[in-house]
Amino acid sequence: MSDAIRFTLNGEETLYNGNPADRLLDVLRETYKLTGVKCGCKEGECGACSVLMDGELINSCMVALGRCEGSNIVTIEGFSKTEHFQVIDKAYAAVSAVQCGYCIPGMVLATEALLVKTPHPTEEEIRTGLSGNLCRCTGYNAIVKAVQIAAKEGDGLW
Amino acid sequence: MGQISGSVVKRDHSTKFSGAAIYVGDYMESDILTGKILHSQKAHAKLIEVKVPELPAGYYYVDRRDVPGDNNVNIVKDDMPVFARETVEYIGEAIGMVCGPDESMVEHILSAIEVVYEDLPVVTDVLKSDTAFFDYTITKGDIDKAFKEADKVYEEVFETGFQDQTYLETQGMMAEPQAEGRVFLHGSLQCPYYVLNAVTRALGLPREKVHIAQDATGGGFGGKEDYPSILGCQVGVAAVATGHKVRCIFGRREDLEFTPKKHPSHNTYKVAVKDGRVTAMDVDVIFNGGAYTTLSAVVLQRGIICANGVYDVPNLHIRGRAIKTNTVPSGAYRGFGGPQTFVSVEMVMDHIARDLGIRPLEFKLKHLVKKGDSTSTSGKYHFDVPIVEMVEELDRICDYRKKREMYAKPQTGRYRRGIGLSMCFHGAGFTGSGERDFIKAVVRLKKSADGMVTILISNTDMGQGLRTIMPKIVAKELDLPLTQIIYEYPDTDFVPDSGPTVASRSTMVVGELLCQAAKRLRAEWQDGEEQMIEEHYKHPEFLIPFSLDDFKGDAYPTYSWLVNVIELEIDTYTGRPQVLGAYGCFDVGTPIDYNIVVGQMEGGFLQSIGYASMEYMTADKTGRIRNNSFSDYIIPTAMDVPNLKVILHTVEYPEGPYGAKGAGELPAVGAPGAYMEAVEQALESVDLHHIPFTAEDVLKSLEEAEKK
Ligand code: FES
Ligand code: FES
């Protein structure tokens, strides 16, 4: 049992007894049933599988469980309980930035990661901050606008 | 813009935003078998033998011998097998499927299967193939006379490449055996009844034994019009053969390489000009159909109908062929044949204008069709053509004319600029009499005793917003709050066939039927009673009957219009064309929801820019597509076109709900013409002839210019 990997998952102390080489994305979805974490490529290219690891945005398809030892992992399911989420949610809703929704959990966490670093980003900073997350539906304008609204409405939160 | 257009929070916003929406990959029951396809590694070969190793308990291999019904997928011509017959016709064709509880074990078994092939000749070049799946001709006026009397004749060839839909959720379908020999299929799909027709036939089951439902769908763009029927038959066969739930979800590489994409094209334009006016076009359109017909007939029809663009050309001869090759079958992609011919005609008009020393915009406007003019198929433009106003509206926001003059002056530095403009239409709804003769849409509204109203239609929301649009229409007619209207993901057990979710038809055709049904429900409303209202499609009476035999009549009841402007800067060191501004004015009639329509326009416009500029994909001589990952097939990120602006112009369509007409596809049609005109200007007025036109192409073109 001392072999288990210990990490915090959405605020809960978690022990993972499987293979340390297992892909974080697969473990989140299959073992912990956190299906808000999406898979768009499994090659680190699309961002659909984005989660926060110690506050940094990472592609969970590119991380082995072994690397998660001692870390704090937050998925969309955990993030949805936060005040930050509420603000971002409202902002995306106001401009109808969600189309097929498949990129969205990743986008939301990318938005959070960006606003934590840069609470009042310029448009260019937003576009750079979201550039690791592909969206085929929206053309990105509505998402960029949503981030701007979130930054404004959530002034002081980040 | 009327009251209806005011935006509401999308009805599926919250479930998708919080990650709670269930896509087909999200079912987590432990009794689902993973299915993986054994894909052909040869583009054309005889299948001699498939050597399957001994399988561990609980693992299965299925192929054509397991198909209980007809081993042909019902699409249009039904020539594509569920699982390969004696030959394989393209790399990726499904030979069989391995199923089992553990995905890595399934993969291991797949890699241990040995397929013995006997090579057959591979054809990848449309010009070398001797099989035309379809061959159509449109004629109008007297082409010979026009060419004889011409002052000048131009002839040019334009080529366009593959474009992959690249929905962010890959293809995925799941089949479940149910009690009493029923089979349930669900997944990521656009057209539940298409899947139903295909699966009942492949499984040899009557309609009541099969039902199909849509799960949350992560984008379609046409790519989930035909392929879910194919994949549905495959998982259906596997579920029946194994007695288990079987789910197959494609990996990104599988999806990019082996599923249908936009038809590459080779278009020859011969144009007669007299007294500064185009008098005739003789156009030869060749689409690469790939290995099976799938949707090529209908894509080609639309493509050739658009071949003369938005221009009034009195004498026309348009021949269109969809050619068989040993590449992945080409299919539906937003725009459906239009993008290929529109970019060609826009470029030829530019080139002729420049040769005549006239500004391209002026030259194009001189030829623009107007209300009452005849279409390429001798039908009629029954409604206003708003292009002139749209050009002015765009010019006001982006200074097209001024910049066009400015960038025409010699540019010598490292960075060179250009600006281009294109104008296009998209014919709304099915081509010709498809709605009346084949689709025959039926919609229902069910009112429960407590006053909740359920929309019963087979149309799907794959992101484009139907789950919000349709309830808005019904709520408005019934004067009820939106929350009182229910519209779930369709299941063919409960919804009538209101037709597929394709061809930009859903809002215009099905939305209008719902509007009518709601009007009737309102008139017949009885408190406390259960009520059911049904409406059937009625063909608009003003239409000139269309015949596919001679391509004569109204191909479409009305048209949506666009004007696009692209401004860019080329870095002559790296070749990189940076889009400085992309401006689109779109007329899709009344927007039923402003945000949703603008979102559709922005997303489609960016896809169209990707098509013109960076989305390069090709099959090599062996028929293999190597651009099969996001590092080889590049789609735009948030940084590629930072300045993309959309404005709407509204010409109401009296037969659509509140004046709405087709919207979904239009924005994906027009950017290449504008992009190429801008590149040509930045490269000092060279004539270019293909898309995508990438950084490498720019460098090549600069090199050639230097040699001269
Ligand atoms: S699934 Fe991880 S980056 Fe695409
Ligand atoms: S909303 Fe569909 S990929 Fe972003």
Tab-separated table of C-alpha atoms in Angstrom, chain A residues 29-30 33 35-36 38-43 45-46 48 76-77 80 85 88-90 92-96 98-105 108 123 127-128 130-131 134-142 144-145, chain B residues 8-10 13 16-19 21 23 25-26 28 103 163-170 217-219 221 252-253 333 462-463 595 599-600 602-603 606-607 615 629-631 633 635-639 641-642 644:
chain	number	residue	atom	x	y	z
A	29	ARG	CA	-12.290	9.333	-16.548
A	30	GLU	CA	-12.316	5.624	-15.878
A	33	LYS	CA	-15.628	8.791	-13.424
A	35	THR	CA	-16.074	12.463	-17.509
A	36	GLY	CA	-16.080	16.237	-17.780
A	38	LYS	CA	-12.605	15.174	-22.423
A	39	CYS	CA	-10.332	13.411	-24.847
A	40	GLY	CA	-9.764	15.045	-28.223
A	41	CYS	CA	-6.438	13.613	-29.335
A	42	LYS	CA	-4.450	11.914	-26.550
A	43	GLU	CA	-1.347	13.559	-27.958
A	45	GLU	CA	-2.355	18.890	-29.006
A	46	CYS	CA	-5.964	19.922	-28.366
A	48	ALA	CA	-9.804	19.062	-24.339
A	76	ILE	CA	-14.032	20.797	-14.131
A	77	GLU	CA	-16.119	18.825	-11.623
A	80	SER	CA	-17.541	23.914	-10.657
A	85	PHE	CA	-16.520	29.138	-11.747
A	88	ILE	CA	-16.817	32.448	-15.681
A	89	ASP	CA	-20.052	30.497	-16.157
A	90	LYS	CA	-22.146	33.653	-16.267
A	92	TYR	CA	-19.766	32.382	-21.140
A	93	ALA	CA	-23.555	32.162	-20.895
A	94	ALA	CA	-24.011	35.859	-21.609
A	95	VAL	CA	-22.340	35.601	-25.005
A	96	SER	CA	-23.457	32.036	-25.859
A	98	VAL	CA	-20.691	27.245	-25.693
A	99	GLN	CA	-21.511	25.459	-28.910
A	100	CYS	CA	-20.845	21.710	-29.059
A	101	GLY	CA	-19.325	21.939	-25.603
A	102	TYR	CA	-16.539	19.477	-26.164
A	103	CYS	CA	-13.710	21.971	-25.736
A	104	ILE	CA	-15.483	23.813	-22.967
A	105	PRO	CA	-14.345	22.101	-19.753
A	108	VAL	CA	-12.993	26.969	-18.566
A	123	GLU	CA	-7.127	40.574	-25.802
A	127	ARG	CA	-5.712	34.672	-27.161
A	128	THR	CA	-2.258	33.496	-26.205
A	130	LEU	CA	-6.218	30.023	-24.801
A	131	SER	CA	-4.050	29.005	-27.728
A	134	LEU	CA	-8.614	24.079	-29.792
A	135	CYS	CA	-12.215	24.939	-30.496
A	136	ARG	CA	-13.631	24.090	-33.894
A	137	CYS	CA	-17.086	25.576	-33.379
A	138	THR	CA	-16.896	29.150	-32.200
A	139	GLY	CA	-14.060	30.814	-34.057
A	140	TYR	CA	-12.958	31.837	-30.520
A	141	ASN	CA	-14.477	35.344	-30.569
A	142	ALA	CA	-17.260	34.567	-28.120
A	144	VAL	CA	-12.430	35.694	-25.833
A	145	LYS	CA	-15.316	38.025	-25.096
B	8	VAL	CA	-31.277	33.905	-24.296
B	9	VAL	CA	-28.945	31.659	-22.321
B	10	LYS	CA	-28.567	28.531	-24.420
B	13	HIS	CA	-25.309	25.812	-21.642
B	16	LYS	CA	-22.051	21.434	-21.200
B	17	PHE	CA	-20.342	24.134	-19.202
B	18	SER	CA	-20.078	22.060	-16.054
B	19	GLY	CA	-18.886	18.963	-17.896
B	21	ALA	CA	-23.313	16.564	-20.572
B	23	TYR	CA	-21.232	12.272	-24.892
B	25	GLY	CA	-17.653	8.164	-24.541
B	26	ASP	CA	-18.994	9.128	-21.140
B	28	MET	CA	-19.100	4.258	-17.737
B	103	GLU	CA	-9.058	-1.611	-24.522
B	163	GLN	CA	-10.496	19.628	-45.641
B	164	ASP	CA	-11.324	17.629	-42.573
B	165	GLN	CA	-14.297	18.605	-40.423
B	166	THR	CA	-12.203	18.140	-37.283
B	167	TYR	CA	-15.117	18.236	-34.842
B	168	LEU	CA	-13.432	18.151	-31.469
B	169	GLU	CA	-15.240	14.971	-30.447
B	170	THR	CA	-14.185	12.162	-32.778
B	217	THR	CA	-22.503	15.597	-29.940
B	218	GLY	CA	-19.173	17.358	-30.060
B	219	GLY	CA	-19.517	18.989	-33.453
B	221	PHE	CA	-20.028	20.104	-39.705
B	252	ARG	CA	-7.865	11.300	-33.542
B	253	ARG	CA	-5.471	9.741	-36.042
B	333	TYR	CA	-18.559	19.189	-45.153
B	462	MET	CA	-24.438	19.321	-32.410
B	463	GLY	CA	-23.492	22.739	-31.135
B	595	ASN	CA	-25.700	35.331	-30.368
B	599	GLY	CA	-21.451	32.332	-33.251
B	600	GLN	CA	-22.277	30.187	-36.266
B	602	GLU	CA	-17.727	33.347	-36.668
B	603	GLY	CA	-17.010	29.631	-36.353
B	606	LEU	CA	-12.723	30.707	-39.324
B	607	GLN	CA	-13.085	27.181	-40.746
B	615	GLU	CA	-5.470	23.133	-43.497
B	629	SER	CA	-2.542	14.404	-36.233
B	630	PHE	CA	-2.960	17.921	-34.940
B	631	SER	CA	0.734	18.505	-35.516
B	633	TYR	CA	-3.067	18.885	-39.899
B	635	ILE	CA	-6.510	24.016	-37.680
B	636	PRO	CA	-6.729	27.619	-36.487
B	637	THR	CA	-6.095	28.439	-32.823
B	638	ALA	CA	-7.280	31.515	-30.937
B	639	MET	CA	-4.173	33.337	-32.148
B	641	VAL	CA	-7.112	35.278	-36.798
B	642	PRO	CA	-7.335	37.671	-33.882
B	644	LEU	CA	-12.421	38.530	-37.148
